[in-house]
XYZ file of N, CA and C in Angstrom:
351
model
N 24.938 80.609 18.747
C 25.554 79.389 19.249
C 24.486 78.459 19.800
N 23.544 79.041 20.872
C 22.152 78.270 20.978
C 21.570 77.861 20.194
N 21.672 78.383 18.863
C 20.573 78.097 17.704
C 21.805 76.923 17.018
N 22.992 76.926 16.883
C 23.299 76.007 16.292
C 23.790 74.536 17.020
N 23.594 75.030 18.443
C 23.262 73.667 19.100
C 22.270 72.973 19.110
N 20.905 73.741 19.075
C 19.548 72.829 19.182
C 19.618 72.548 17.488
N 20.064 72.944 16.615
C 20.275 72.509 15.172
C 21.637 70.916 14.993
N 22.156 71.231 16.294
C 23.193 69.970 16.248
C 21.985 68.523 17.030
N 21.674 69.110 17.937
C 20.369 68.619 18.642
C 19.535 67.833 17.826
N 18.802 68.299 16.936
C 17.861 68.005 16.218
C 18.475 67.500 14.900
N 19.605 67.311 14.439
C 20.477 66.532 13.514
C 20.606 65.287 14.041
N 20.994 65.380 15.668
C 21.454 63.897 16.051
C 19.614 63.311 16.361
N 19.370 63.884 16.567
C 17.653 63.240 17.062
C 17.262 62.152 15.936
N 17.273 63.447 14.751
C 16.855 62.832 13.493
C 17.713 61.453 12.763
N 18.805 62.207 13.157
C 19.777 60.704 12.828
C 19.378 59.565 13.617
N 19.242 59.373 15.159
C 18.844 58.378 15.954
C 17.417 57.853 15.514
N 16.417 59.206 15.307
C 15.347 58.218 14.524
C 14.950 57.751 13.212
N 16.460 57.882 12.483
C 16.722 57.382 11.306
C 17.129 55.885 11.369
N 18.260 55.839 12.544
C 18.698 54.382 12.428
C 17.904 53.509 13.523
N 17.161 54.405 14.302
C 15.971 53.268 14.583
C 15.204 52.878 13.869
N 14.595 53.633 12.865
C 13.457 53.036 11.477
C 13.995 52.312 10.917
N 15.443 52.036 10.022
C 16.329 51.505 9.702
C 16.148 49.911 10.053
N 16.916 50.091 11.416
C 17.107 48.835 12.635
C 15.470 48.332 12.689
N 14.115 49.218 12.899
C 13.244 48.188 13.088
C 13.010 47.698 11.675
N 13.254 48.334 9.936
C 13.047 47.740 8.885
C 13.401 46.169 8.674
N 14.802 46.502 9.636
C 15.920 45.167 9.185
C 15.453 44.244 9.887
N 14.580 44.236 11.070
C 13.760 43.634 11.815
C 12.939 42.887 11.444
N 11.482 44.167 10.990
C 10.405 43.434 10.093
C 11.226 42.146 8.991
N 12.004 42.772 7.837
C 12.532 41.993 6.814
C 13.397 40.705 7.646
N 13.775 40.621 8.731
C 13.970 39.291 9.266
C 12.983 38.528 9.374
N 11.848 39.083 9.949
C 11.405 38.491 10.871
C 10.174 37.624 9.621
N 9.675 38.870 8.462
C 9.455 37.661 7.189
C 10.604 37.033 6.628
N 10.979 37.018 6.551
C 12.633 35.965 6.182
C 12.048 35.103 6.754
N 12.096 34.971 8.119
C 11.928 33.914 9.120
C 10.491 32.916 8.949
N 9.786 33.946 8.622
C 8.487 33.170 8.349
C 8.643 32.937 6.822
N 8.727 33.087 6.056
C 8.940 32.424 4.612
C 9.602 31.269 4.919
N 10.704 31.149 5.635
C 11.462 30.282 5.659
C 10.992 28.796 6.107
N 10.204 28.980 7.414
C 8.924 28.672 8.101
C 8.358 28.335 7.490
N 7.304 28.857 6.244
C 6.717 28.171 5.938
C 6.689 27.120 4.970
N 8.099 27.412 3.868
C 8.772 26.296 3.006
C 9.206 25.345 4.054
N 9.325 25.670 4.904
C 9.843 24.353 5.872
C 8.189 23.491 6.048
N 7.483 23.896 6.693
C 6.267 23.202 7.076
C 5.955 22.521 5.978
N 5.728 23.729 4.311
C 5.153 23.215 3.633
C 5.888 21.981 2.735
N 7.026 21.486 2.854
C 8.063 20.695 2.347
C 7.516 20.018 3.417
N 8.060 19.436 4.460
C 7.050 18.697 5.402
C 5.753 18.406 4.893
N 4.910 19.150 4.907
C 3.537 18.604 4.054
C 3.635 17.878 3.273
N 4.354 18.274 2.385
C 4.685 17.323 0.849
C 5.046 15.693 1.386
N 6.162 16.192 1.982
C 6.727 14.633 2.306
C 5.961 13.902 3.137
N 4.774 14.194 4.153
C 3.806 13.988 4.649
C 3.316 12.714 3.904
N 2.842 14.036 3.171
C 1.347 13.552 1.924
C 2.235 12.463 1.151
N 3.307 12.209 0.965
C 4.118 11.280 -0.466
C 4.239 10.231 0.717
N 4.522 10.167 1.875
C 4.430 9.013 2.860
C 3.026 8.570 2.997
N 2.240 9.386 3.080
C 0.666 8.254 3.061
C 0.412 7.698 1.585
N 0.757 8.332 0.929
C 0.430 8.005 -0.681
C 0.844 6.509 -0.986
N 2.286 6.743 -0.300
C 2.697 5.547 -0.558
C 2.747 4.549 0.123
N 2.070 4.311 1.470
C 1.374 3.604 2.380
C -0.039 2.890 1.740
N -0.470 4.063 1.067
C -2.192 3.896 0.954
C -1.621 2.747 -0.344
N -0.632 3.294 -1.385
C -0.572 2.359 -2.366
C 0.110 1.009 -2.273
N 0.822 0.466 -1.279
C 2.102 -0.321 -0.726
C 0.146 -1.384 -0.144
N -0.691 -0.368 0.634
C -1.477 -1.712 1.120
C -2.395 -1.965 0.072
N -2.516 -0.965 -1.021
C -3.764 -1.859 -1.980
C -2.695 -2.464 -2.796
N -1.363 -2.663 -3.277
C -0.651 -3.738 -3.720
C -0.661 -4.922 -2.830
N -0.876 -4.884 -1.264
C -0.385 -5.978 -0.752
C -2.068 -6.883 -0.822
N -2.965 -5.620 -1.079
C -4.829 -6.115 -0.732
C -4.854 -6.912 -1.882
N -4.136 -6.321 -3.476
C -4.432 -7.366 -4.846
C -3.357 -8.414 -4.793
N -1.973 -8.474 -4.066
C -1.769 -9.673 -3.913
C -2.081 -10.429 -3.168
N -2.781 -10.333 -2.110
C -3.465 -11.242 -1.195
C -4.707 -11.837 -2.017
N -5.240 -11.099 -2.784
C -6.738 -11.850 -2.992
C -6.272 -12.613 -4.353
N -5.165 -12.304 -5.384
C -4.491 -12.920 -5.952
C -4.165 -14.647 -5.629
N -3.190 -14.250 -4.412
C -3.187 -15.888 -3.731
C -4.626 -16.244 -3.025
N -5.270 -15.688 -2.608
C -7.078 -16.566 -2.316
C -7.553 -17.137 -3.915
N -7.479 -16.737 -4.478
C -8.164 -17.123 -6.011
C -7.078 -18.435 -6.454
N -5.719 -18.371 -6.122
C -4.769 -18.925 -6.986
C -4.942 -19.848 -5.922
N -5.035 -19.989 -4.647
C -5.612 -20.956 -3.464
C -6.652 -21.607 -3.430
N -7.797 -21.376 -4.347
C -9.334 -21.710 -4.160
C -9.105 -22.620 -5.715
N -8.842 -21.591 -6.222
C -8.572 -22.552 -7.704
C -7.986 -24.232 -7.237
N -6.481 -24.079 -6.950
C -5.994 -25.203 -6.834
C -6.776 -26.007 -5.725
N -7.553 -25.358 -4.728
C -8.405 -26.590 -4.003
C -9.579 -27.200 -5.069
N -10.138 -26.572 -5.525
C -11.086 -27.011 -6.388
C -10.755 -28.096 -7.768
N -9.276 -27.984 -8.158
C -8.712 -28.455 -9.078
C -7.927 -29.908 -8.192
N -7.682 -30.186 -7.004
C -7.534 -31.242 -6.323
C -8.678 -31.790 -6.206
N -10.163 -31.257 -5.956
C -11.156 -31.680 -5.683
C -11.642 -32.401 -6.466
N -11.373 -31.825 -7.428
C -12.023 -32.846 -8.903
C -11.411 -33.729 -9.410
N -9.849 -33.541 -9.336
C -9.123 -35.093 -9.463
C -9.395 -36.107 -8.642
N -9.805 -35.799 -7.334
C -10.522 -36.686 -6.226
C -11.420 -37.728 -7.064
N -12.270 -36.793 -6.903
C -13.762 -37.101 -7.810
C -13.258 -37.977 -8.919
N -12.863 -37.249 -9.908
C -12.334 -38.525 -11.077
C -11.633 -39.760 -10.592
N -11.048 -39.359 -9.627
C -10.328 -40.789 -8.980
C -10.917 -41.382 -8.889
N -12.342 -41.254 -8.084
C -13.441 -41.972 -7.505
C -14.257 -42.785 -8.487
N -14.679 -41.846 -9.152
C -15.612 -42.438 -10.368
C -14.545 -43.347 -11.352
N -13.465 -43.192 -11.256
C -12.814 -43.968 -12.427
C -12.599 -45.852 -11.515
N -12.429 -45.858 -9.836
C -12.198 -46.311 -9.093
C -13.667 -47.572 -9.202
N -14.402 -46.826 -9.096
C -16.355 -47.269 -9.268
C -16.142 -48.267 -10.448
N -15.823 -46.876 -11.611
C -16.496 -47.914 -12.885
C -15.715 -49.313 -13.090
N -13.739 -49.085 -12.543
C -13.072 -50.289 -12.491
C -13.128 -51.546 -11.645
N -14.025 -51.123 -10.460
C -14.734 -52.216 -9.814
C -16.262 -52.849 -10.214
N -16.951 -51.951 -10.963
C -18.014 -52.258 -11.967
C -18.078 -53.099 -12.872
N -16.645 -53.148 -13.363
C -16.242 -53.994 -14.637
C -15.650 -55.137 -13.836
N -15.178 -54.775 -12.731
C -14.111 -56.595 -11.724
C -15.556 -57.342 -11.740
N -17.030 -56.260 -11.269
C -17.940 -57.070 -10.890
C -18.591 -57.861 -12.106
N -18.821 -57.240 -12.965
C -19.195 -57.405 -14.057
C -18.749 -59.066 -14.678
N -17.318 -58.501 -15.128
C -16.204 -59.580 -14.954
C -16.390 -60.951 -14.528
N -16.526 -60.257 -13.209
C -16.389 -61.902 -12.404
C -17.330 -62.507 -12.385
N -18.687 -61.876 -12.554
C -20.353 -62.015 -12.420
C -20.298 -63.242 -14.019
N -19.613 -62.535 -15.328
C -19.517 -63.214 -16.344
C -18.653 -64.348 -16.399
N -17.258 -64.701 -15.257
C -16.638 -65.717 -14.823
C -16.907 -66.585 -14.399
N -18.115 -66.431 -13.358
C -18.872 -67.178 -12.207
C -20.138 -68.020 -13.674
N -20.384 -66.659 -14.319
C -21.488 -67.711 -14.780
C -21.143 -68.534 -16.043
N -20.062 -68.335 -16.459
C -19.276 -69.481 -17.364
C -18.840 -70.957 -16.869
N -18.401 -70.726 -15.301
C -18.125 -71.723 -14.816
C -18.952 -72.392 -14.296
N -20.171 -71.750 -13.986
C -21.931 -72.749 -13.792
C -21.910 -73.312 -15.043
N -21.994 -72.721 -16.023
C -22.534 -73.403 -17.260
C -21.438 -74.385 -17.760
N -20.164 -74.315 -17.543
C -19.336 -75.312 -17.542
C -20.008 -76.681 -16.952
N -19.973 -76.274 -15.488
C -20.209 -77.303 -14.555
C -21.405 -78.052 -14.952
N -22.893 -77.352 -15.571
C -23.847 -78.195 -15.689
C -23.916 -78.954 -16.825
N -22.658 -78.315 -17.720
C -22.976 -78.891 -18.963
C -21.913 -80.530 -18.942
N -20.868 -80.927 -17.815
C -20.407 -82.049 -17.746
C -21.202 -82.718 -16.534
């Protein structure tokens, strides 16, 4: 009867440190669960991280080639006012060149009028 108590004894022992190995397995396997889980989380985060600067970094070199876009399309059209200036000017010159001209050949028609009566 002693012998089949310390045999009941050592049944339940073994059983208790059965479902403690058990219980700490289900443990460990949480506890990577938990970190896998963890780390698709971080690393999804990363991703979306990295796709937010990406598209920062690309959003300002679109805004850097349309800016220098309008400086060029800005410099152009000053330079293209500038020179209609200019032609204004010179066209302005040569049409007072010719009034002078003109009148220089008016003036001296009407001397030679005058000396010739």
């Amino acid at each position: 009867a002693q012998l089949e108590a310390k045999k009941k004894a050592q049944d339940e022992s073994d059983k208790q440190a059965q479902l403690e190995a058990e219980r700490e397995a289900e443990m460990e396997a949480e506890t990577e669960r938990q970190a896998m889980l963890a780390a698709t989380i971080q690393a999804k985060f990363e991703a979306e991280r990295k796709e937010e600067v990406e598209k920062m970094h690309r959003q300002a070199e679109e805004k850097k080639q349309k800016d220098e876009a309008a400086e060029k399309e800005r410099l152009a059209e000053e330079r293209r006012i500038a020179q209609e200036m200019i032609l204004d000017e010179n066209r302005k010159r040569e049409s007072m060149e010719v009034d002078v001209v003109m009148s220089n050949g008016s003036a001296h028609n009407d001397f030679v009028a005058e000396e010739e009566s």
